[in-house]
CSV table of C-alpha atoms and ligand atoms in Angstrom, one decimal:
chain,number,residue,atom,x,y,z
A,10,MET,CA,15.1,24.9,43.5
A,11,THR,CA,13.7,25.7,40.1
A,12,THR,CA,14.1,23.3,37.2
A,13,GLU,CA,15.4,24.9,34.1
A,14,ILE,CA,13.0,24.5,31.1
A,15,THR,CA,14.8,23.9,27.9
A,16,LEU,CA,13.7,26.1,25.1
A,17,GLU,CA,15.7,24.1,22.5
A,18,ASN,CA,13.6,22.7,19.7
A,19,ILE,CA,15.4,19.3,19.5
A,20,GLY,CA,15.7,17.6,16.1
A,21,ALA,CA,15.0,14.0,15.3
A,22,PRO,CA,18.2,11.9,14.6
A,23,ASN,CA,19.2,10.2,11.4
A,24,VAL,CA,17.8,12.6,8.9
A,25,PRO,CA,19.8,15.3,7.1
A,26,TYR,CA,17.3,18.1,7.9
A,27,PHE,CA,15.7,19.5,11.0
A,28,THR,CA,12.4,18.1,12.1
A,29,PRO,CA,11.4,18.2,15.7
A,30,ILE,CA,11.7,15.0,17.7
A,31,GLN,CA,8.2,13.4,18.2
A,32,ASP,CA,7.8,12.2,21.8
A,33,PRO,CA,5.5,10.5,22.4
A,34,PRO,CA,5.0,9.2,18.8
A,35,PRO,CA,1.9,10.3,16.9
A,36,GLY,CA,-1.0,7.9,17.4
A,37,THR,CA,-0.3,7.5,21.1
A,38,PRO,CA,-3.5,7.8,23.2
A,39,LEU,CA,-3.2,10.7,25.6
A,40,SER,CA,-6.5,11.3,27.3
A,41,LEU,CA,-10.2,10.8,27.0
A,42,ILE,CA,-12.1,13.7,25.6
A,43,LYS,CA,-14.8,14.1,28.3
A,44,ARG,CA,-17.8,15.2,26.4
A,45,LYS,CA,-20.8,13.9,24.5
A,46,ILE,CA,-19.3,10.5,23.9
A,47,THR,CA,-20.8,8.2,26.5
A,48,GLN,CA,-21.6,4.5,26.5
A,49,SER,CA,-25.1,3.4,27.4
A,50,ASN,CA,-23.9,2.7,30.9
A,51,GLY,CA,-22.3,6.1,31.4
A,52,GLU,CA,-19.1,7.9,30.4
A,53,ILE,CA,-16.2,6.2,28.8
A,54,THR,CA,-13.5,5.7,31.4
A,55,GLU,CA,-10.9,3.7,29.5
A,56,PHE,CA,-9.2,4.0,26.2
A,57,PRO,CA,-11.1,2.1,23.4
A,58,PRO,CA,-9.1,-1.0,22.5
A,59,LEU,CA,-8.5,0.4,19.0
A,60,PHE,CA,-6.4,3.1,20.7
A,61,THR,CA,-4.3,0.9,23.0
A,62,PRO,CA,-0.7,0.1,22.2
A,63,LEU,CA,0.5,-3.3,21.1
A,64,LYS,CA,3.9,-4.7,21.7
A,65,ILE,CA,5.1,-7.5,19.4
A,66,ARG,CA,8.7,-8.6,20.1
A,67,ASP,CA,10.5,-5.3,20.7
A,68,THR,CA,8.2,-3.2,18.5
A,69,ILE,CA,5.6,-1.1,20.2
A,70,LEU,CA,2.7,0.1,18.0
A,71,PRO,CA,0.9,3.1,19.6
A,72,ASN,CA,-2.5,1.9,18.4
A,73,ARG,CA,-4.1,-0.9,16.3
A,74,ILE,CA,-4.6,1.0,13.1
A,75,VAL,CA,-2.5,-0.1,10.1
A,76,VAL,CA,-2.2,1.4,6.6
A,77,SER,CA,-2.7,-1.7,4.6
A,78,PRO,CA,-0.2,-2.4,1.8
A,79,MET,CA,-1.3,-0.8,-1.5
A,80,CYS,CA,0.3,-1.1,-4.9
A,81,THR,CA,0.5,2.3,-6.6
A,82,TYR,CA,2.3,1.1,-9.8
A,83,SER,CA,4.5,4.2,-9.7
A,84,ALA,CA,8.0,2.8,-9.2
A,85,GLN,CA,10.8,3.0,-11.8
A,86,ASP,CA,12.9,-0.1,-12.1
A,87,GLY,CA,11.5,-1.2,-8.8
A,88,MET,CA,12.6,2.1,-7.1
A,89,LEU,CA,10.4,4.3,-5.1
A,90,THR,CA,10.4,8.0,-5.9
A,91,ASP,CA,9.4,11.4,-4.3
A,92,TRP,CA,5.8,10.4,-5.0
A,93,HIS,CA,6.0,7.5,-2.6
A,94,LEU,CA,7.7,9.7,0.0
A,95,VAL,CA,4.7,12.1,-0.1
A,96,HIS,CA,2.1,9.3,-0.4
A,97,LEU,CA,3.5,7.2,2.5
A,98,GLY,CA,4.8,10.2,4.4
A,99,GLN,CA,1.4,11.7,4.8
A,100,PHE,CA,0.3,8.8,7.0
A,101,ALA,CA,3.2,9.3,9.3
A,102,LEU,CA,1.7,12.7,10.2
A,103,ARG,CA,-1.8,11.3,10.8
A,104,GLY,CA,-1.8,9.2,13.9
A,105,VAL,CA,-1.6,5.7,12.4
A,106,GLY,CA,-0.1,2.8,14.4
A,107,LEU,CA,1.8,1.3,11.5
A,108,ILE,CA,2.4,1.8,7.7
A,109,ILE,CA,3.1,-1.1,5.4
A,110,ILE,CA,4.7,-0.4,2.1
A,111,GLU,CA,3.0,-1.9,-1.0
A,112,ALA,CA,3.8,-5.4,-2.4
A,113,THR,CA,7.5,-5.2,-3.2
A,114,ALA,CA,8.9,-7.8,-5.6
A,115,VAL,CA,11.8,-10.0,-4.6
A,116,THR,CA,12.7,-10.7,-8.2
A,117,ALA,CA,12.1,-8.6,-11.4
A,118,GLU,CA,9.9,-11.4,-12.8
A,119,GLY,CA,7.9,-11.5,-9.6
A,120,ARG,CA,6.4,-8.0,-10.2
A,121,ILE,CA,2.7,-7.7,-10.9
A,122,SER,CA,3.4,-4.9,-13.4
A,123,PRO,CA,6.4,-3.1,-14.8
A,124,ASN,CA,6.0,-0.2,-12.3
A,125,ASP,CA,5.9,-2.3,-9.1
A,126,SER,CA,8.1,-1.6,-6.1
A,127,GLY,CA,11.1,-4.0,-5.9
A,128,LEU,CA,13.9,-5.1,-3.6
A,129,TRP,CA,15.8,-7.5,-5.8
A,130,LYS,CA,19.0,-5.4,-6.0
A,131,ASP,CA,21.0,-3.2,-3.7
A,132,GLU,CA,20.3,0.0,-5.6
A,133,GLN,CA,16.7,-0.3,-4.4
A,134,ILE,CA,17.6,0.1,-0.8
A,135,ALA,CA,18.4,3.8,-0.8
A,136,PRO,CA,15.0,5.1,-2.0
A,137,LEU,CA,13.3,2.9,0.5
A,138,LYS,CA,15.6,3.9,3.3
A,139,ARG,CA,14.8,7.6,2.5
A,140,ILE,CA,11.1,6.9,3.2
A,141,VAL,CA,11.9,4.7,6.3
A,142,ASP,CA,14.1,7.4,7.7
A,143,PHE,CA,11.5,10.1,7.2
A,144,VAL,CA,8.7,7.9,8.8
A,145,HIS,CA,11.1,7.1,11.7
A,146,SER,CA,11.9,10.8,12.1
A,147,GLN,CA,8.2,11.2,12.8
A,148,GLY,CA,8.3,8.5,15.5
A,149,VAL,CA,6.3,6.1,13.4
A,150,LYS,CA,6.8,2.4,12.5
A,151,ILE,CA,7.0,1.1,9.0
A,152,GLY,CA,6.9,-2.3,7.4
A,153,ILE,CA,7.4,-3.7,3.9
A,154,GLN,CA,5.4,-6.4,2.2
A,155,LEU,CA,7.7,-8.8,0.2
A,156,ALA,CA,6.0,-10.5,-2.7
A,157,HIS,CA,6.3,-12.7,-5.8
A,158,ALA,CA,3.4,-12.5,-8.2
A,159,GLY,CA,3.9,-16.0,-9.7
A,160,ARG,CA,1.4,-16.6,-12.5
A,161,LYS,CA,-0.2,-13.2,-12.0
A,162,ALA,CA,3.0,-11.4,-13.0
A,163,SER,CA,3.6,-9.2,-16.1
A,164,THR,CA,0.2,-7.5,-16.1
A,165,ALA,CA,-0.6,-4.0,-17.2
A,166,THR,CA,-0.9,-1.3,-14.6
A,167,PRO,CA,-4.6,-1.6,-13.7
A,168,TYR,CA,-5.4,2.1,-14.1
A,169,ILE,CA,-4.0,2.0,-17.7
A,170,LEU,CA,-5.8,-1.2,-18.8
A,171,SER,CA,-8.5,-3.0,-17.1
A,172,LYS,CA,-7.4,-5.2,-14.3
A,173,GLY,CA,-5.3,-8.2,-15.0
A,174,LEU,CA,-4.5,-7.8,-18.7
A,175,LEU,CA,-1.2,-9.2,-19.8
A,176,SER,CA,1.6,-6.7,-20.4
A,177,PRO,CA,3.5,-7.8,-23.5
A,178,GLU,CA,7.2,-7.1,-24.0
A,179,LYS,CA,6.6,-3.9,-26.0
A,180,TYR,CA,4.9,-2.4,-22.9
A,181,GLY,CA,7.7,-3.5,-20.5
A,182,GLY,CA,6.2,-6.9,-19.7
A,183,TRP,CA,7.9,-10.3,-19.6
A,184,PRO,CA,5.2,-12.8,-20.6
A,185,ASN,CA,7.8,-15.5,-21.4
A,186,ASP,CA,9.3,-15.4,-17.9
A,187,VAL,CA,6.1,-15.8,-15.9
A,188,VAL,CA,6.3,-18.8,-13.6
A,189,GLY,CA,4.0,-20.7,-11.3
A,190,PRO,CA,3.7,-24.0,-9.5
A,191,SER,CA,2.0,-25.5,-12.5
A,192,PRO,CA,1.5,-24.5,-16.2
A,193,ILE,CA,-2.0,-23.2,-15.6
A,194,PRO,CA,-2.8,-19.5,-16.5
A,195,TRP,CA,-5.0,-17.5,-14.1
A,196,ASP,CA,-7.3,-16.8,-17.1
A,197,GLU,CA,-6.9,-16.3,-20.8
A,198,ASN,CA,-5.8,-12.7,-20.3
A,199,HIS,CA,-2.8,-13.7,-18.2
A,200,ALA,CA,0.6,-15.2,-19.2
A,201,TYR,CA,0.9,-18.9,-19.7
A,202,PRO,CA,3.2,-19.7,-16.7
A,203,LYS,CA,6.2,-22.0,-16.9
A,204,GLU,CA,6.2,-24.7,-14.2
A,205,LEU,CA,9.0,-23.9,-11.6
A,206,THR,CA,11.7,-26.5,-11.2
A,207,VAL,CA,12.8,-27.3,-7.7
A,208,GLU,CA,16.0,-25.4,-8.3
A,209,GLN,CA,14.0,-22.3,-9.3
A,210,ILE,CA,11.8,-22.6,-6.2
A,211,TYR,CA,14.9,-22.6,-4.2
A,212,GLU,CA,16.2,-19.5,-6.0
A,213,ILE,CA,13.0,-17.6,-5.3
A,214,GLU,CA,13.3,-18.6,-1.6
A,215,GLU,CA,16.8,-17.2,-1.6
A,216,ALA,CA,15.5,-14.0,-3.3
A,217,TYR,CA,13.2,-13.6,-0.3
A,218,VAL,CA,16.2,-14.0,2.0
A,219,ALA,CA,18.2,-11.4,0.0
A,220,ALA,CA,15.3,-9.0,0.0
A,221,ALA,CA,14.8,-9.4,3.8
A,222,LYS,CA,18.5,-8.6,4.3
A,223,ARG,CA,18.0,-5.5,2.2
A,224,ALA,CA,14.9,-4.6,4.2
A,225,GLU,CA,17.0,-4.8,7.3
A,226,LYS,CA,19.6,-2.4,5.7
A,227,ALA,CA,16.8,0.0,4.8
A,228,GLY,CA,15.8,0.0,8.5
A,229,PHE,CA,12.3,-1.5,8.3
A,230,ASP,CA,10.6,-2.4,11.6
A,231,ILE,CA,8.4,-5.2,10.2
A,232,ILE,CA,8.4,-7.6,7.2
A,233,GLU,CA,5.1,-8.9,5.9
A,234,LEU,CA,5.3,-11.8,3.5
A,235,HIS,CA,2.6,-11.6,0.9
A,236,PHE,CA,1.2,-15.1,0.7
A,237,ALA,CA,-2.3,-14.0,-0.4
A,238,HIS,CA,-4.4,-12.9,-3.4
A,239,GLY,CA,-3.4,-15.6,-5.8
A,240,TYR,CA,0.3,-14.7,-5.9
A,241,LEU,CA,3.0,-17.3,-5.9
A,242,ALA,CA,2.7,-18.7,-2.3
A,243,HIS,CA,-1.1,-18.9,-2.6
A,244,GLU,CA,-0.8,-20.6,-6.0
A,245,PHE,CA,1.3,-23.3,-4.2
A,246,PHE,CA,-1.2,-23.6,-1.3
A,247,SER,CA,-4.3,-24.0,-3.5
A,248,PRO,CA,-5.1,-27.3,-5.3
A,249,ILE,CA,-6.8,-25.1,-8.0
A,250,SER,CA,-3.4,-23.7,-9.1
A,251,ASN,CA,-1.0,-26.4,-7.9
A,252,LYS,CA,-1.2,-29.7,-9.8
A,253,ARG,CA,2.4,-30.8,-9.0
A,254,THR,CA,3.3,-34.3,-8.3
A,255,ASP,CA,6.6,-33.7,-6.6
A,256,GLN,CA,7.3,-32.6,-2.9
A,257,TYR,CA,5.7,-29.2,-3.6
A,258,GLY,CA,2.3,-30.5,-4.7
A,259,GLY,CA,-0.5,-33.0,-3.7
A,260,SER,CA,-0.9,-33.2,0.0
A,261,PHE,CA,-1.4,-30.2,2.3
A,262,GLU,CA,2.1,-30.6,3.7
A,263,ASN,CA,3.5,-30.5,0.2
A,264,ARG,CA,1.5,-27.6,-1.0
A,265,VAL,CA,2.5,-25.4,2.0
A,266,ARG,CA,6.2,-26.5,1.8
A,267,TYR,CA,7.3,-23.5,-0.4
A,268,GLY,CA,5.6,-21.0,1.9
A,269,LEU,CA,7.0,-22.6,5.0
A,270,GLU,CA,10.5,-22.9,3.6
A,271,THR,CA,10.4,-19.2,2.6
A,272,THR,CA,9.2,-18.2,6.0
A,273,LYS,CA,11.8,-20.2,7.9
A,274,LYS,CA,14.6,-18.7,5.8
A,275,VAL,CA,13.4,-15.2,6.2
A,276,ARG,CA,12.9,-15.6,9.9
A,277,GLU,CA,16.5,-16.8,10.2
A,278,VAL,CA,17.9,-13.6,8.7
A,279,TRP,CA,15.3,-11.1,10.0
A,280,SER,CA,16.2,-9.6,13.4
A,281,LYS,CA,14.9,-11.7,16.3
A,282,ASP,CA,13.5,-8.5,18.0
A,283,LYS,CA,11.5,-7.5,14.9
A,284,PRO,CA,8.0,-8.8,14.0
A,285,LEU,CA,7.3,-11.0,11.0
A,286,PHE,CA,3.7,-10.9,9.6
A,287,VAL,CA,2.2,-13.1,6.9
A,288,ARG,CA,-0.8,-12.1,4.8
A,289,ILE,CA,-2.8,-15.0,3.6
A,290,SER,CA,-6.0,-15.5,1.7
A,291,ALA,CA,-8.2,-17.5,4.1
A,292,THR,CA,-10.2,-19.1,1.4
A,293,ASP,CA,-10.4,-19.3,-2.4
A,294,TRP,CA,-14.2,-18.7,-2.2
A,295,VAL,CA,-14.7,-21.7,-4.5
A,296,ASP,CA,-17.2,-24.4,-3.6
A,297,ASN,CA,-15.9,-27.4,-5.6
A,298,GLY,CA,-15.9,-30.1,-2.9
A,299,GLU,CA,-14.0,-30.4,0.3
A,300,GLY,CA,-10.2,-30.4,-0.2
A,301,ASN,CA,-10.3,-29.2,-3.9
A,302,SER,CA,-9.6,-25.6,-3.1
A,303,TRP,CA,-8.0,-23.5,-0.4
A,304,GLU,CA,-10.3,-23.2,2.6
A,305,ILE,CA,-10.3,-21.7,6.1
A,306,LYS,CA,-9.6,-25.1,7.8
A,307,GLN,CA,-6.3,-25.3,5.9
A,308,SER,CA,-5.6,-21.6,6.7
A,309,VAL,CA,-5.9,-22.4,10.4
A,310,LYS,CA,-3.5,-25.3,10.0
A,311,LEU,CA,-1.1,-23.2,8.0
A,312,SER,CA,-1.2,-20.4,10.6
A,313,GLU,CA,-0.3,-22.9,13.4
A,314,LEU,CA,2.8,-24.0,11.3
A,315,LEU,CA,3.7,-20.4,10.6
A,316,LYS,CA,3.4,-19.5,14.3
A,317,ASP,CA,5.8,-22.4,15.1
A,318,LEU,CA,8.3,-20.8,12.6
A,319,GLY,CA,8.2,-17.5,14.5
A,320,VAL,CA,5.5,-15.6,12.6
A,321,ASP,CA,3.9,-13.0,14.9
A,322,LEU,CA,0.7,-12.1,13.1
A,323,ILE,CA,-1.5,-13.4,10.3
A,324,ASP,CA,-3.0,-10.7,8.2
A,325,VAL,CA,-6.2,-12.3,7.0
A,326,SER,CA,-7.5,-11.5,3.6
A,327,SER,CA,-9.1,-13.8,1.1
A,328,GLY,CA,-9.6,-14.7,-2.6
A,329,GLY,CA,-7.7,-13.7,-5.7
A,330,ASN,CA,-6.6,-17.1,-6.9
A,331,THR,CA,-9.1,-17.8,-9.6
A,332,PRO,CA,-11.8,-16.0,-11.7
A,333,GLU,CA,-14.2,-18.8,-10.5
A,334,GLN,CA,-14.3,-17.3,-7.0
A,335,LYS,CA,-17.8,-16.5,-5.6
A,336,LEU,CA,-16.9,-13.4,-3.7
A,337,HIS,CA,-19.4,-10.9,-2.6
A,338,PRO,CA,-17.6,-8.3,-0.5
A,339,MET,CA,-19.6,-6.6,2.2
A,340,THR,CA,-18.8,-4.7,5.4
A,341,ALA,CA,-16.1,-6.5,7.4
A,342,TYR,CA,-16.6,-9.7,5.3
A,343,GLN,CA,-13.2,-11.2,6.2
A,344,VAL,CA,-13.3,-10.5,9.9
A,345,SER,CA,-14.7,-13.9,10.8
A,346,PHE,CA,-11.7,-15.6,9.2
A,347,ALA,CA,-9.3,-13.5,11.3
A,348,GLU,CA,-11.4,-14.5,14.4
A,349,GLU,CA,-11.3,-18.2,13.5
A,350,ILE,CA,-7.5,-18.2,12.9
A,351,LYS,CA,-6.9,-16.2,16.1
A,352,LYS,CA,-9.0,-18.6,18.2
A,353,ASN,CA,-7.8,-21.9,16.7
A,354,ALA,CA,-4.2,-21.2,15.8
A,355,ASN,CA,-3.7,-19.0,18.9
A,356,ILE,CA,-1.8,-16.3,17.0
A,357,ASN,CA,-2.3,-12.5,16.6
A,358,THR,CA,-4.4,-11.6,13.6
A,359,GLY,CA,-5.0,-8.6,11.5
A,360,ALA,CA,-8.5,-8.0,10.1
A,361,VAL,CA,-8.9,-6.3,6.7
A,362,GLY,CA,-11.6,-5.6,4.1
A,363,LEU,CA,-14.4,-3.0,4.0
A,364,ILE,CA,-13.8,-1.6,7.4
A,365,ARG,CA,-14.7,2.1,7.4
A,366,ASP,CA,-16.6,2.8,10.6
A,367,PRO,CA,-14.3,3.6,13.6
A,368,LYS,CA,-16.8,1.9,16.0
A,369,LEU,CA,-16.7,-1.3,13.9
A,370,ALA,CA,-12.9,-1.2,13.9
A,371,ASN,CA,-12.9,-0.7,17.6
A,372,ASN,CA,-15.4,-3.6,18.1
A,373,ILE,CA,-13.2,-5.9,16.0
A,374,VAL,CA,-10.3,-5.4,18.5
A,375,SER,CA,-12.5,-5.2,21.7
A,376,SER,CA,-14.3,-8.5,20.8
A,377,GLY,CA,-11.0,-10.2,20.3
A,378,TYR,CA,-11.5,-11.0,16.6
A,379,ALA,CA,-8.2,-9.4,15.7
A,380,ASP,CA,-5.3,-7.5,17.2
A,381,LEU,CA,-4.8,-5.0,14.4
A,382,VAL,CA,-7.2,-3.5,11.8
A,383,PHE,CA,-5.8,-2.9,8.4
A,384,LEU,CA,-7.4,-0.3,6.2
A,385,ALA,CA,-6.6,0.5,2.6
A,386,ARG,CA,-9.3,2.5,0.7
A,387,SER,CA,-10.4,4.4,3.9
A,388,PHE,CA,-6.9,5.9,3.9
A,389,LEU,CA,-7.0,6.7,0.2
A,390,LEU,CA,-10.2,8.6,1.0
A,391,ASP,CA,-9.0,10.3,4.1
A,392,GLY,CA,-5.4,10.3,5.4
A,393,SER,CA,-6.7,11.6,8.7
A,394,TRP,CA,-8.9,8.5,9.3
A,395,ALA,CA,-7.1,7.6,12.5
A,396,ILE,CA,-7.3,11.1,14.0
A,397,LYS,CA,-11.0,11.4,13.2
A,398,ALA,CA,-11.6,7.8,14.5
A,399,ALA,CA,-10.0,8.8,17.8
A,400,GLU,CA,-12.2,11.9,18.1
A,401,GLU,CA,-15.3,9.8,17.3
A,402,LEU,CA,-14.3,7.3,20.0
A,403,GLY,CA,-13.6,10.0,22.5
A,404,VAL,CA,-9.8,9.8,22.7
A,405,LEU,CA,-7.2,12.5,22.3
A,406,ILE,CA,-4.3,11.0,20.4
A,407,ARG,CA,-0.9,12.5,19.9
A,408,THR,CA,-0.4,14.1,16.5
A,409,PRO,CA,2.9,15.6,15.3
A,410,THR,CA,4.2,18.1,17.7
A,411,GLN,CA,3.9,20.9,15.1
A,412,TYR,CA,0.1,20.2,14.9
A,413,HIS,CA,-0.6,18.9,18.3
A,414,TYR,CA,-0.5,22.1,20.4
A,415,ALA,CA,-3.0,23.6,18.0
A,416,ILE,CA,-5.3,20.6,17.5
A,417,GLU,CA,-5.5,19.8,21.2
A,418,LYS,CA,-7.0,23.2,22.0
A,419,PHE,CA,-9.3,23.0,18.9
A,420,LEU,CA,-10.6,19.5,19.9
A,421,ILE,CA,-11.2,20.5,23.5
A,422,ARG,CA,-12.9,23.8,22.6
A,423,ASP,CA,-15.1,21.8,20.3
A,424,ALA,CA,-16.1,19.3,23.0
B,16,FMN,C1,-5.0,0.6,-4.6
B,16,FMN,C2,-4.9,-0.7,-3.8
B,16,FMN,C3,-3.7,-1.4,-3.9
B,16,FMN,C4,-3.6,-2.6,-3.2
B,16,FMN,N1,-2.4,-3.3,-3.2
B,16,FMN,C5,-2.1,-4.3,-2.3
B,16,FMN,C6,-0.8,-4.8,-2.1
B,16,FMN,O1,0.2,-4.3,-2.6
B,16,FMN,N2,-0.7,-5.9,-1.3
B,16,FMN,C7,-1.8,-6.4,-0.7
B,16,FMN,O2,-1.7,-7.4,0.1
B,16,FMN,N3,-3.0,-5.9,-0.8
B,16,FMN,C8,-3.2,-4.9,-1.6
B,16,FMN,N4,-4.5,-4.3,-1.7
B,16,FMN,C9,-5.5,-4.8,-0.9
B,16,FMN,C10,-5.6,-4.0,0.4
B,16,FMN,O3,-4.5,-4.0,1.2
B,16,FMN,C11,-6.8,-4.4,1.3
B,16,FMN,O4,-6.6,-5.7,1.7
B,16,FMN,C12,-8.1,-4.3,0.5
B,16,FMN,O5,-8.2,-3.1,-0.2
B,16,FMN,C13,-9.3,-4.4,1.5
B,16,FMN,O6,-9.3,-3.3,2.4
B,16,FMN,P1,-10.2,-2.0,2.3
B,16,FMN,O7,-11.6,-2.4,2.1
B,16,FMN,O8,-9.9,-1.3,3.5
B,16,FMN,O9,-9.7,-1.2,1.1
B,16,FMN,C14,-4.7,-3.1,-2.4
B,16,FMN,C15,-5.8,-2.4,-2.4
B,16,FMN,C16,-6.0,-1.2,-3.1
B,16,FMN,C17,-7.3,-0.5,-3.0
């Protein structure tokens, strides 16, 4: 008996145009490229850990490479445009494990700049859904980073004015509506924040809930809460920016209360089968005496509490809360924090920061320092970073079907 081979080019569902279904998804490891690439003890016989799938809840990522969230300051009234479709869509064709959309404000006042992405109203769902649907049509997973900039809101787009300069009303800013845990500006170039009342804190938490529900409607696979880089949650965490004397300030338990309440509420409305990530700054990089700034020890403790609330991964960054920080970025400089959190809080971590070399990225996963590797600038330099990393590590990964049949032969011929 002969099996009939279908010659039909089957289209992906849920998009109003034809694009071939991608099965398996791009980024999936297929085979080892048997060639020059050998280890000291002989030929590679297993997929390098960077190119092994990871299942979190019901979401399967084909490999460990994440396009880190990157603000592009290109939205109009919080809405993403064709520019974002092309910018983010490119990564869906390039073998990454996951794409996370840039910091997306849950309230208009919570934007970093007038051109930030937003999800504070229903009209913002459709432009995001268009991008999600395209990325899904390519078989790729996509997340969104939900954010509130707190006292770092209402700044000028950094490529127009140097980083962090206040955007006054005439340039679309809202300096009088900037809020924070305490009335302490980030520096003299930032707005003077108004201290949030307990009722306003509650309203921001509810804005996160509403944005999470909208993210569900847009079809996202993953939500990442942005609790890092000196934005609102980090401002609450750190004694440098939080001088409150009520239940949201003072002790560690009080300072993390806003972040934990927000997380709990989002987890309650976000699908049980979908992962929730949290990005934190592991340290303020300020040496002003134990307990006077945010430090790795507190980050470990916070990560344990986040885990108990159903957070699946801590994306470990650092800094951003004060101009006093003594931060000297160097290759993989934040990886040890991811390792410490993974080991001590027993939770999945993501490593980020100055990771360019594929072998280094692979070592981070193989050594158990982190489960995912987030890359930002490497992807701005080269959208094909993952495909090239696979080649360098001796793996043939799936690329979009339209490319794959051609690339496969090309790679093997080159071997
Ligand atoms: C253009 C640009 C925009 C960024 N925007 C965000 C953002 O929206 N949210 C965030 O958490 N980090 C943001 N970051 C930080 C990156 O996600 C990443 O943590 C940082 O760049 C270090 O990684 P890298 O060395 O691979 O670039 C941004 C970085 C860049 C370069």
